[in-house]
């Protein structure tokens, strides 16, 4: 049984289905990435799981128990890092951490020692006495993250924790998250960065318009494309229609077609050279062919018909 299990979640705002029949599970010790573009429904999902929003339908189980059967118990197990900074600008980094420690039910001395520990782990000890308003964007993100960790949650919900910060600060946060996982914390991580999902997460769910379109490990998702190779053809495809090519859809799965490019994956286990001959025999003047391993971007493209660029 996963540490977190969501089953058939549904939430509408008027006519918008923000979360539409979403089910997934986060197992102990893993980072589960919920990957999707802006407006896909990631924040709404996190808000439901953390008890800020009630779903119209569906259930959230934390450590095997329905969230709403004992919300306090569920909240003790999890930590939540919202996308919007939830820190006090006028307080110092240390004071912010200690405040959230007290809010989480720690004694004053426990809150102090845990805050010191977190400042060290977040490499913020030398700025601990400064007001948060003097921090850089990356440092604020780190304190925001720390505020959810005072009570050592087994499950951490992270809503796009690296949005709007520079690459160095991002690496720093990703490293911290990897260390959290190594010390046994399970993490639900929402992002619209393909690369973060690819390099950080053991399981990935692809979400778009409120629906979970696919999920699995990175290689399971790549296998959905029907092979370990993607062929990218360059040619003039303006007036070309793969639908009209004899038996093409039985042999290849189209990942993306633009006026200049056609990306396809071979269906079944076929020799690449045979596929190449096949593709060069198409009724278009092919100018270039590239062969590559499918990326998460290719999976996303095939599922949604759109790019998810960083
Ligand atoms: P982002 O990365 O931009 O935060 P997201 O994947 O987190 O995107 P959500 O914030 O969950 O997406 O939004 C999902 C959909 O629900 C969007 O169409 C959004 O406009 C809508 N939505 C979210 N909250 C509300 C609300 N309180 N009232 C009305 N519509 C809402």
mmCIF file with all atom_site columns, N, CA, C and O in Angstrom, residues 199-217:
data_model
loop_
_atom_site.group_PDB
_atom_site.id
_atom_site.type_symbol
_atom_site.label_atom_id
_atom_site.label_alt_id
_atom_site.label_comp_id
_atom_site.label_asym_id
_atom_site.label_entity_id
_atom_site.label_seq_id
_atom_site.pdbx_PDB_ins_code
_atom_site.Cartn_x
_atom_site.Cartn_y
_atom_site.Cartn_z
_atom_site.occupancy
_atom_site.B_iso_or_equiv
_atom_site.pdbx_formal_charge
_atom_site.auth_seq_id
_atom_site.auth_comp_id
_atom_site.auth_asym_id
_atom_site.auth_atom_id
_atom_site.pdbx_PDB_model_num
ATOM 1  N N  . UNK A 1 199 ? 14.924 13.369 -14.345 1.00 0.00 ? 199 UNK A N  1
ATOM 2  C CA . UNK A 1 199 ? 16.123 13.076 -13.554 1.00 0.00 ? 199 UNK A CA 1
ATOM 3  C C  . UNK A 1 199 ? 15.847 12.862 -12.069 1.00 0.00 ? 199 UNK A C  1
ATOM 4  O O  . UNK A 1 199 ? 16.674 12.320 -11.361 1.00 0.00 ? 199 UNK A O  1
ATOM 5  N N  . UNK A 1 200 ? 14.684 13.292 -11.598 1.00 0.00 ? 200 UNK A N  1
ATOM 6  C CA . UNK A 1 200 ? 14.434 13.270 -10.155 1.00 0.00 ? 200 UNK A CA 1
ATOM 7  C C  . UNK A 1 200 ? 13.470 12.158 -9.729  1.00 0.00 ? 200 UNK A C  1
ATOM 8  O O  . UNK A 1 200 ? 13.575 11.633 -8.626  1.00 0.00 ? 200 UNK A O  1
ATOM 9  N N  . UNK A 1 201 ? 12.517 11.832 -10.626 1.00 0.00 ? 201 UNK A N  1
ATOM 10 C CA . UNK A 1 201 ? 11.368 11.046 -10.175 1.00 0.00 ? 201 UNK A CA 1
ATOM 11 C C  . UNK A 1 201 ? 11.451 9.570  -10.547 1.00 0.00 ? 201 UNK A C  1
ATOM 12 O O  . UNK A 1 201 ? 11.853 9.237  -11.652 1.00 0.00 ? 201 UNK A O  1
ATOM 13 N N  . UNK A 1 202 ? 11.034 8.716  -9.618  1.00 0.00 ? 202 UNK A N  1
ATOM 14 C CA . UNK A 1 202 ? 11.007 7.275  -9.885  1.00 0.00 ? 202 UNK A CA 1
ATOM 15 C C  . UNK A 1 202 ? 9.735  6.903  -10.646 1.00 0.00 ? 202 UNK A C  1
ATOM 16 O O  . UNK A 1 202 ? 9.735  5.997  -11.462 1.00 0.00 ? 202 UNK A O  1
ATOM 17 N N  . UNK A 1 203 ? 8.645  7.596  -10.362 1.00 0.00 ? 203 UNK A N  1
ATOM 18 C CA . UNK A 1 203 ? 7.411  7.412  -11.130 1.00 0.00 ? 203 UNK A CA 1
ATOM 19 C C  . UNK A 1 203 ? 6.937  8.778  -11.597 1.00 0.00 ? 203 UNK A C  1
ATOM 20 O O  . UNK A 1 203 ? 7.098  9.774  -10.884 1.00 0.00 ? 203 UNK A O  1
ATOM 21 N N  . UNK A 1 204 ? 6.355  8.804  -12.782 1.00 0.00 ? 204 UNK A N  1
ATOM 22 C CA . UNK A 1 204 ? 5.904  10.071 -13.348 1.00 0.00 ? 204 UNK A CA 1
ATOM 23 C C  . UNK A 1 204 ? 4.464  9.907  -13.823 1.00 0.00 ? 204 UNK A C  1
ATOM 24 O O  . UNK A 1 204 ? 4.121  8.915  -14.476 1.00 0.00 ? 204 UNK A O  1
ATOM 25 N N  . UNK A 1 205 ? 3.619  10.883 -13.477 1.00 0.00 ? 205 UNK A N  1
ATOM 26 C CA . UNK A 1 205 ? 2.263  10.920 -14.009 1.00 0.00 ? 205 UNK A CA 1
ATOM 27 C C  . UNK A 1 205 ? 2.160  12.145 -14.906 1.00 0.00 ? 205 UNK A C  1
ATOM 28 O O  . UNK A 1 205 ? 2.561  13.243 -14.500 1.00 0.00 ? 205 UNK A O  1
ATOM 29 N N  . UNK A 1 206 ? 1.663  11.970 -16.119 1.00 0.00 ? 206 UNK A N  1
ATOM 30 C CA . UNK A 1 206 ? 1.524  13.116 -17.031 1.00 0.00 ? 206 UNK A CA 1
ATOM 31 C C  . UNK A 1 206 ? 0.094  13.608 -16.972 1.00 0.00 ? 206 UNK A C  1
ATOM 32 O O  . UNK A 1 206 ? -0.851 12.848 -17.237 1.00 0.00 ? 206 UNK A O  1
ATOM 33 N N  . UNK A 1 207 ? -0.062 14.877 -16.581 1.00 0.00 ? 207 UNK A N  1
ATOM 34 C CA . UNK A 1 207 ? -1.398 15.437 -16.383 1.00 0.00 ? 207 UNK A CA 1
ATOM 35 C C  . UNK A 1 207 ? -1.616 16.608 -17.348 1.00 0.00 ? 207 UNK A C  1
ATOM 36 O O  . UNK A 1 207 ? -0.715 17.408 -17.593 1.00 0.00 ? 207 UNK A O  1
ATOM 37 N N  . UNK A 1 208 ? -2.813 16.668 -17.917 1.00 0.00 ? 208 UNK A N  1
ATOM 38 C CA . UNK A 1 208 ? -3.161 17.759 -18.827 1.00 0.00 ? 208 UNK A CA 1
ATOM 39 C C  . UNK A 1 208 ? -4.673 17.938 -18.766 1.00 0.00 ? 208 UNK A C  1
ATOM 40 O O  . UNK A 1 208 ? -5.419 16.948 -18.772 1.00 0.00 ? 208 UNK A O  1
ATOM 41 N N  . UNK A 1 209 ? -5.133 19.177 -18.697 1.00 0.00 ? 209 UNK A N  1
ATOM 42 C CA . UNK A 1 209 ? -6.569 19.470 -18.589 1.00 0.00 ? 209 UNK A CA 1
ATOM 43 C C  . UNK A 1 209 ? -7.244 18.613 -17.520 1.00 0.00 ? 209 UNK A C  1
ATOM 44 O O  . UNK A 1 209 ? -8.327 18.068 -17.736 1.00 0.00 ? 209 UNK A O  1
ATOM 45 N N  . UNK A 1 210 ? -6.566 18.462 -16.378 1.00 0.00 ? 210 UNK A N  1
ATOM 46 C CA . UNK A 1 210 ? -7.165 17.761 -15.252 1.00 0.00 ? 210 UNK A CA 1
ATOM 47 C C  . UNK A 1 210 ? -7.116 16.245 -15.325 1.00 0.00 ? 210 UNK A C  1
ATOM 48 O O  . UNK A 1 210 ? -7.486 15.574 -14.371 1.00 0.00 ? 210 UNK A O  1
ATOM 49 N N  . UNK A 1 211 ? -6.659 15.699 -16.451 1.00 0.00 ? 211 UNK A N  1
ATOM 50 C CA . UNK A 1 211 ? -6.667 14.237 -16.592 1.00 0.00 ? 211 UNK A CA 1
ATOM 51 C C  . UNK A 1 211 ? -5.256 13.663 -16.553 1.00 0.00 ? 211 UNK A C  1
ATOM 52 O O  . UNK A 1 211 ? -4.338 14.232 -17.151 1.00 0.00 ? 211 UNK A O  1
ATOM 53 N N  . UNK A 1 212 ? -5.121 12.542 -15.867 1.00 0.00 ? 212 UNK A N  1
ATOM 54 C CA . UNK A 1 212 ? -3.844 11.838 -15.833 1.00 0.00 ? 212 UNK A CA 1
ATOM 55 C C  . UNK A 1 212 ? -3.789 10.972 -17.086 1.00 0.00 ? 212 UNK A C  1
ATOM 56 O O  . UNK A 1 212 ? -4.516 9.985  -17.202 1.00 0.00 ? 212 UNK A O  1
ATOM 57 N N  . UNK A 1 213 ? -2.952 11.380 -18.040 1.00 0.00 ? 213 UNK A N  1
ATOM 58 C CA . UNK A 1 213 ? -2.970 10.716 -19.353 1.00 0.00 ? 213 UNK A CA 1
ATOM 59 C C  . UNK A 1 213 ? -2.159 9.434  -19.374 1.00 0.00 ? 213 UNK A C  1
ATOM 60 O O  . UNK A 1 213 ? -2.451 8.518  -20.142 1.00 0.00 ? 213 UNK A O  1
ATOM 61 N N  . UNK A 1 214 ? -1.121 9.396  -18.561 1.00 0.00 ? 214 UNK A N  1
ATOM 62 C CA . UNK A 1 214 ? -0.280 8.193  -18.517 1.00 0.00 ? 214 UNK A CA 1
ATOM 63 C C  . UNK A 1 214 ? 0.558  8.265  -17.275 1.00 0.00 ? 214 UNK A C  1
ATOM 64 O O  . UNK A 1 214 ? 0.830  9.349  -16.760 1.00 0.00 ? 214 UNK A O  1
ATOM 65 N N  . UNK A 1 215 ? 0.992  7.119  -16.782 1.00 0.00 ? 215 UNK A N  1
ATOM 66 C CA . UNK A 1 215 ? 1.940  7.133  -15.679 1.00 0.00 ? 215 UNK A CA 1
ATOM 67 C C  . UNK A 1 215 ? 2.795  5.890  -15.693 1.00 0.00 ? 215 UNK A C  1
ATOM 68 O O  . UNK A 1 215 ? 2.442  4.874  -16.280 1.00 0.00 ? 215 UNK A O  1
ATOM 69 N N  . UNK A 1 216 ? 3.936  5.985  -15.041 1.00 0.00 ? 216 UNK A N  1
ATOM 70 C CA . UNK A 1 216 ? 4.859  4.861  -14.971 1.00 0.00 ? 216 UNK A CA 1
ATOM 71 C C  . UNK A 1 216 ? 6.260  5.359  -14.705 1.00 0.00 ? 216 UNK A C  1
ATOM 72 O O  . UNK A 1 216 ? 6.464  6.548  -14.464 1.00 0.00 ? 216 UNK A O  1
ATOM 73 N N  . UNK A 1 217 ? 7.230  4.434  -14.779 1.00 0.00 ? 217 UNK A N  1
ATOM 74 C CA . UNK A 1 217 ? 8.621  4.863  -14.687 1.00 0.00 ? 217 UNK A CA 1
ATOM 75 C C  . UNK A 1 217 ? 8.961  5.519  -16.014 1.00 0.00 ? 217 UNK A C  1
ATOM 76 O O  . UNK A 1 217 ? 8.211  5.377  -16.995 1.00 0.00 ? 217 UNK A O  1
#
